[in-house]
PDB file of C-alpha atoms in Angstrom:
ATOM      1  CA  TRP A  23      -9.521 -79.885  16.564  1.00  0.00           C
ATOM      2  CA  ILE A  24      -5.927 -79.302  17.609  1.00  0.00           C
ATOM      3  CA  LEU A  25      -3.001 -79.054  15.185  1.00  0.00           C
ATOM      4  CA  THR A  26       0.425 -80.217  16.327  1.00  0.00           C
ATOM      5  CA  ASP A  27       3.690 -80.428  14.434  1.00  0.00           C
ATOM      6  CA  ARG A  28       2.823 -83.868  13.081  1.00  0.00           C
ATOM      7  CA  SER A  29      -0.875 -84.605  13.657  1.00  0.00           C
ATOM      8  CA  LEU A  30      -4.465 -83.544  14.025  1.00  0.00           C
ATOM      9  CA  VAL A  31      -6.106 -84.269  17.340  1.00  0.00           C
ATOM     10  CA  ARG A  32      -9.881 -84.407  17.763  1.00  0.00           C
ATOM     11  CA  ILE A  33     -11.432 -83.960  21.184  1.00  0.00           C
ATOM     12  CA  SER A  34     -15.127 -84.922  21.175  1.00  0.00           C
ATOM     13  CA  PRO A  35     -17.781 -83.586  23.560  1.00  0.00           C
ATOM     14  CA  ASP A  36     -17.619 -86.888  25.441  1.00  0.00           C
ATOM     15  CA  GLN A  37     -13.898 -86.104  26.006  1.00  0.00           C
ATOM     16  CA  SER A  38     -12.674 -88.926  23.751  1.00  0.00           C
ATOM     17  CA  ILE A  39      -9.412 -88.071  22.031  1.00  0.00           C
ATOM     18  CA  VAL A  40      -8.447 -89.349  18.588  1.00  0.00           C
ATOM     19  CA  ASN A  41      -5.073 -88.692  16.972  1.00  0.00           C
ATOM     20  CA  TYR A  42      -4.729 -88.452  13.149  1.00  0.00           C
ATOM     21  CA  PRO A  43      -1.018 -88.508  12.243  1.00  0.00           C
ATOM     22  CA  ILE A  44      -0.117 -86.440   9.179  1.00  0.00           C
ATOM     23  CA  PRO A  45       1.766 -88.791   6.823  1.00  0.00           C
ATOM     24  CA  ASP A  46       5.511 -88.165   6.735  1.00  0.00           C
ATOM     25  CA  SER A  47       5.299 -87.892   2.953  1.00  0.00           C
ATOM     26  CA  LEU A  48       3.202 -84.692   3.375  1.00  0.00           C
ATOM     27  CA  ILE A  49       5.301 -83.036   6.069  1.00  0.00           C
ATOM     28  CA  SER A  50       8.992 -82.260   5.731  1.00  0.00           C
ATOM     29  CA  ALA A  51      11.489 -79.773   7.101  1.00  0.00           C
ATOM     30  CA  ASN A  52       9.996 -76.987   4.928  1.00  0.00           C
ATOM     31  CA  TRP A  53       6.344 -78.064   5.345  1.00  0.00           C
ATOM     32  CA  ASN A  54       5.614 -77.221   8.964  1.00  0.00           C
ATOM     33  CA  PRO A  55       1.910 -76.918   9.927  1.00  0.00           C
ATOM     34  CA  THR A  56       0.924 -73.334  10.793  1.00  0.00           C
ATOM     35  CA  SER A  57      -2.873 -73.089  10.942  1.00  0.00           C
ATOM     36  CA  ILE A  58      -6.147 -75.019  10.872  1.00  0.00           C
ATOM     37  CA  ALA A  59      -9.787 -74.443   9.874  1.00  0.00           C
ATOM     38  CA  ALA A  60     -12.779 -76.798   9.785  1.00  0.00           C
ATOM     39  CA  ASP A  61     -15.475 -76.268   7.156  1.00  0.00           C
ATOM     40  CA  MET A  62     -19.160 -77.288   7.007  1.00  0.00           C
ATOM     41  CA  SER A  63     -18.339 -80.171   4.651  1.00  0.00           C
ATOM     42  CA  ARG A  64     -16.360 -81.931   7.398  1.00  0.00           C
ATOM     43  CA  ASN A  65     -13.014 -81.019   5.862  1.00  0.00           C
ATOM     44  CA  ILE A  66     -10.099 -79.922   7.985  1.00  0.00           C
ATOM     45  CA  TRP A  67      -7.837 -77.480   6.153  1.00  0.00           C
ATOM     46  CA  ILE A  68      -4.200 -77.282   7.243  1.00  0.00           C
ATOM     47  CA  GLY A  69      -1.959 -74.384   6.340  1.00  0.00           C
ATOM     48  CA  THR A  70       1.764 -75.094   6.216  1.00  0.00           C
ATOM     49  CA  THR A  71       4.953 -73.243   5.448  1.00  0.00           C
ATOM     50  CA  GLY A  72       4.946 -75.021   2.073  1.00  0.00           C
ATOM     51  CA  GLY A  73       1.317 -74.999   0.990  1.00  0.00           C
ATOM     52  CA  LEU A  74      -2.157 -76.253   1.861  1.00  0.00           C
ATOM     53  CA  LEU A  75      -3.271 -79.698   3.003  1.00  0.00           C
ATOM     54  CA  LEU A  76      -6.766 -81.129   3.462  1.00  0.00           C
ATOM     55  CA  TYR A  77      -7.966 -83.861   5.789  1.00  0.00           C
ATOM     56  CA  SER A  78     -11.266 -85.319   4.596  1.00  0.00           C
ATOM     57  CA  MET A  79     -13.252 -86.852   7.428  1.00  0.00           C
ATOM     58  CA  GLN A  80     -15.492 -88.723   4.941  1.00  0.00           C
ATOM     59  CA  GLN A  81     -12.505 -90.361   3.225  1.00  0.00           C
ATOM     60  CA  ASN A  82     -10.338 -90.469   6.369  1.00  0.00           C
ATOM     61  CA  MET A  83      -7.320 -89.251   4.423  1.00  0.00           C
ATOM     62  CA  PHE A  84      -4.913 -86.355   4.010  1.00  0.00           C
ATOM     63  CA  LYS A  85      -4.087 -84.836   0.646  1.00  0.00           C
ATOM     64  CA  ILE A  86      -2.044 -81.968  -0.724  1.00  0.00           C
ATOM     65  CA  ILE A  87      -4.227 -79.217  -2.224  1.00  0.00           C
ATOM     66  CA  VAL A  88      -1.421 -76.740  -2.958  1.00  0.00           C
ATOM     67  CA  GLY A  89       2.178 -77.870  -3.068  1.00  0.00           C
ATOM     68  CA  GLU A  90       5.350 -77.476  -5.084  1.00  0.00           C
ATOM     69  CA  SER A  91       3.732 -78.750  -8.295  1.00  0.00           C
ATOM     70  CA  THR A  92       0.803 -76.297  -8.051  1.00  0.00           C
ATOM     71  CA  GLN A  93       2.597 -73.010  -8.577  1.00  0.00           C
ATOM     72  CA  GLY A  94       0.377 -69.945  -8.885  1.00  0.00           C
ATOM     73  CA  LEU A  95      -2.748 -71.209  -7.124  1.00  0.00           C
ATOM     74  CA  LEU A  96      -1.883 -69.388  -3.886  1.00  0.00           C
ATOM     75  CA  SER A  97      -0.303 -65.930  -3.942  1.00  0.00           C
ATOM     76  CA  ASN A  98       2.465 -67.409  -1.760  1.00  0.00           C
ATOM     77  CA  HIS A  99       3.048 -70.945  -0.474  1.00  0.00           C
ATOM     78  CA  GLU A 100       3.832 -69.859   3.100  1.00  0.00           C
ATOM     79  CA  VAL A 101       0.388 -70.018   4.715  1.00  0.00           C
ATOM     80  CA  GLN A 102       0.049 -67.878   7.853  1.00  0.00           C
ATOM     81  CA  CYS A 103      -3.649 -68.279   8.711  1.00  0.00           C
ATOM     82  CA  LEU A 104      -6.942 -69.794   7.586  1.00  0.00           C
ATOM     83  CA  PHE A 105     -10.550 -68.646   7.992  1.00  0.00           C
ATOM     84  CA  ILE A 106     -13.911 -70.141   6.948  1.00  0.00           C
ATOM     85  CA  ASP A 107     -16.631 -67.514   6.392  1.00  0.00           C
ATOM     86  CA  THR A 108     -20.418 -67.889   6.786  1.00  0.00           C
ATOM     87  CA  GLU A 109     -20.690 -69.058   3.148  1.00  0.00           C
ATOM     88  CA  ASN A 110     -18.213 -71.906   3.771  1.00  0.00           C
ATOM     89  CA  ILE A 111     -15.536 -70.100   1.727  1.00  0.00           C
ATOM     90  CA  LEU A 112     -11.944 -70.740   2.768  1.00  0.00           C
ATOM     91  CA  TRP A 113      -9.750 -67.645   3.082  1.00  0.00           C
ATOM     92  CA  VAL A 114      -5.991 -68.214   3.149  1.00  0.00           C
ATOM     93  CA  GLY A 115      -3.595 -65.593   4.472  1.00  0.00           C
ATOM     94  CA  THR A 116      -0.022 -65.902   3.235  1.00  0.00           C
ATOM     95  CA  GLN A 117       3.320 -64.127   3.422  1.00  0.00           C
ATOM     96  CA  ASN A 118       2.252 -62.209   0.325  1.00  0.00           C
ATOM     97  CA  GLY A 119      -1.489 -61.904  -0.131  1.00  0.00           C
ATOM     98  CA  LEU A 120      -4.965 -63.140   0.649  1.00  0.00           C
ATOM     99  CA  ASN A 121      -6.555 -66.041  -1.219  1.00  0.00           C
ATOM    100  CA  ARG A 122     -10.115 -67.283  -1.537  1.00  0.00           C
ATOM    101  CA  VAL A 123     -10.784 -70.954  -2.224  1.00  0.00           C
ATOM    102  CA  ASP A 124     -14.199 -71.942  -3.577  1.00  0.00           C
ATOM    103  CA  PRO A 125     -15.362 -75.038  -1.652  1.00  0.00           C
ATOM    104  CA  VAL A 126     -17.257 -76.495  -4.623  1.00  0.00           C
ATOM    105  CA  ASP A 127     -14.644 -76.577  -7.399  1.00  0.00           C
ATOM    106  CA  TYR A 128     -11.494 -75.519  -5.503  1.00  0.00           C
ATOM    107  CA  SER A 129     -11.043 -72.410  -7.645  1.00  0.00           C
ATOM    108  CA  PHE A 130      -8.407 -70.056  -6.257  1.00  0.00           C
ATOM    109  CA  TYR A 131      -8.580 -66.249  -6.291  1.00  0.00           C
ATOM    110  CA  GLN A 132      -5.753 -63.949  -5.170  1.00  0.00           C
ATOM    111  CA  TYR A 133      -6.079 -60.532  -3.517  1.00  0.00           C
ATOM    112  CA  PHE A 134      -3.386 -58.111  -2.416  1.00  0.00           C
ATOM    113  CA  PRO A 135      -4.230 -55.628   0.365  1.00  0.00           C
ATOM    114  CA  GLY A 136      -1.180 -53.569  -0.664  1.00  0.00           C
ATOM    115  CA  GLY A 137      -2.668 -53.022  -4.140  1.00  0.00           C
ATOM    116  CA  THR A 138      -0.128 -55.062  -6.118  1.00  0.00           C
ATOM    117  CA  SER A 139       1.477 -58.493  -5.873  1.00  0.00           C
ATOM    118  CA  VAL A 140       4.830 -56.930  -5.004  1.00  0.00           C
ATOM    119  CA  PHE A 141       5.947 -58.082  -1.552  1.00  0.00           C
ATOM    120  CA  GLN A 142       5.179 -55.376   1.028  1.00  0.00           C
ATOM    121  CA  PRO A 143       4.027 -55.254   4.674  1.00  0.00           C
ATOM    122  CA  ALA A 144       0.343 -54.728   3.788  1.00  0.00           C
ATOM    123  CA  ASN A 145       0.362 -58.049   1.876  1.00  0.00           C
ATOM    124  CA  ILE A 146       1.596 -60.083   4.873  1.00  0.00           C
ATOM    125  CA  VAL A 147      -1.681 -61.526   6.186  1.00  0.00           C
ATOM    126  CA  VAL A 148      -1.217 -62.854   9.737  1.00  0.00           C
ATOM    127  CA  ASP A 149      -4.862 -63.267  10.831  1.00  0.00           C
ATOM    128  CA  ILE A 150      -8.349 -63.227   9.307  1.00  0.00           C
ATOM    129  CA  SER A 151     -11.773 -62.542  10.781  1.00  0.00           C
ATOM    130  CA  ALA A 152     -15.128 -61.256   9.509  1.00  0.00           C
ATOM    131  CA  SER A 153     -17.682 -58.607  10.317  1.00  0.00           C
ATOM    132  CA  GLY A 154     -21.095 -59.687   9.088  1.00  0.00           C
ATOM    133  CA  ASN A 155     -21.450 -61.434   5.749  1.00  0.00           C
ATOM    134  CA  ASP A 156     -19.828 -58.786   3.580  1.00  0.00           C
ATOM    135  CA  GLN A 157     -16.516 -57.876   5.211  1.00  0.00           C
ATOM    136  CA  ILE A 158     -13.313 -59.825   5.711  1.00  0.00           C
ATOM    137  CA  ILE A 159     -10.997 -58.275   8.290  1.00  0.00           C
ATOM    138  CA  LEU A 160      -7.250 -58.794   8.060  1.00  0.00           C
ATOM    139  CA  ALA A 161      -4.361 -58.277  10.434  1.00  0.00           C
ATOM    140  CA  THR A 162      -1.416 -57.492   8.160  1.00  0.00           C
ATOM    141  CA  GLY A 163       2.177 -56.435   8.473  1.00  0.00           C
ATOM    142  CA  ALA A 164       0.982 -52.843   8.021  1.00  0.00           C
ATOM    143  CA  GLY A 165      -2.096 -52.806  10.283  1.00  0.00           C
ATOM    144  CA  ILE A 166      -5.746 -53.739   9.858  1.00  0.00           C
ATOM    145  CA  GLU A 167      -7.419 -53.949   6.446  1.00  0.00           C
ATOM    146  CA  ILE A 168     -11.038 -54.609   5.535  1.00  0.00           C
ATOM    147  CA  LEU A 169     -11.989 -56.374   2.293  1.00  0.00           C
ATOM    148  CA  ASP A 170     -15.502 -55.581   1.076  1.00  0.00           C
ATOM    149  CA  LYS A 171     -16.609 -58.918  -0.401  1.00  0.00           C
ATOM    150  CA  THR A 172     -19.116 -57.181  -2.720  1.00  0.00           C
ATOM    151  CA  THR A 173     -16.734 -54.704  -4.350  1.00  0.00           C
ATOM    152  CA  LEU A 174     -13.492 -56.651  -3.640  1.00  0.00           C
ATOM    153  CA  GLN A 175     -11.890 -53.413  -2.496  1.00  0.00           C
ATOM    154  CA  PHE A 176      -9.572 -53.066   0.486  1.00  0.00           C
ATOM    155  CA  ARG A 177      -9.713 -50.247   3.019  1.00  0.00           C
ATOM    156  CA  ASN A 178      -7.079 -49.668   5.688  1.00  0.00           C
ATOM    157  CA  ILE A 179      -8.649 -48.825   9.033  1.00  0.00           C
ATOM    158  CA  TYR A 180      -5.543 -48.933  11.232  1.00  0.00           C
ATOM    159  CA  LEU A 181      -1.879 -48.274  10.446  1.00  0.00           C
ATOM    160  CA  ALA A 182       0.191 -50.214  12.929  1.00  0.00           C
ATOM    161  CA  GLY A 183       3.421 -48.248  12.731  1.00  0.00           C
ATOM    162  CA  THR A 184       5.868 -49.929  15.093  1.00  0.00           C
ATOM    163  CA  ASN A 185       3.075 -51.843  16.880  1.00  0.00           C
ATOM    164  CA  ARG A 186       2.529 -54.975  14.781  1.00  0.00           C
ATOM    165  CA  VAL A 187      -1.030 -56.368  14.762  1.00  0.00           C
ATOM    166  CA  ASN A 188      -0.836 -60.119  15.490  1.00  0.00           C
ATOM    167  CA  SER A 189      -4.517 -60.982  15.611  1.00  0.00           C
ATOM    168  CA  VAL A 190      -7.884 -59.470  14.712  1.00  0.00           C
ATOM    169  CA  SER A 191     -11.509 -60.230  15.547  1.00  0.00           C
ATOM    170  CA  ALA A 192     -14.914 -58.564  15.308  1.00  0.00           C
ATOM    171  CA  ASP A 193     -17.521 -58.922  18.014  1.00  0.00           C
ATOM    172  CA  GLN A 194     -21.290 -59.297  17.599  1.00  0.00           C
ATOM    173  CA  TYR A 195     -21.713 -55.495  17.433  1.00  0.00           C
ATOM    174  CA  GLY A 196     -19.219 -55.098  14.567  1.00  0.00           C
ATOM    175  CA  ILE A 197     -16.497 -53.654  16.789  1.00  0.00           C
ATOM    176  CA  ILE A 198     -13.079 -54.691  15.530  1.00  0.00           C
ATOM    177  CA  TRP A 199     -10.445 -55.779  18.017  1.00  0.00           C
ATOM    178  CA  GLY A 200      -6.769 -56.154  17.168  1.00  0.00           C
TER     179      GLY A 200
END
């Protein structure tokens, strides 16, 4: 799957290319697509500067999950990054916090690496990865944070200082790369 300014593009193993235009009614000057994630239920999640969209492959349609009329579901409407974990949970990184979306009932949960919902560099989540089944790894405006999914506690493992961390990943040995 490839996300452009105005569409989703699917490239199949047989090299066939299909374009799925995002309806103009869902994209505007302040709703630019920023990120994409595909879940096990054949949904394509699209983060935007104004909220969260979903493309359902079963229904062949786009819909707004979080928009202007759904205040408070996400910690911030400016979505920076998306990540699907091994349990098919969607994690949404925003300009001010991390969010977990339950794939069954679309319940939203907000988490703040900086400790409070007050805007601060540690709450700017720019990338998400995982290490095993119990740790979510975040690249933030302050460095690299780990969320223990069992205790829901954050732990800073790298303070970036003047070197901003733009991306984070963990390899098969649990080594974290930023």
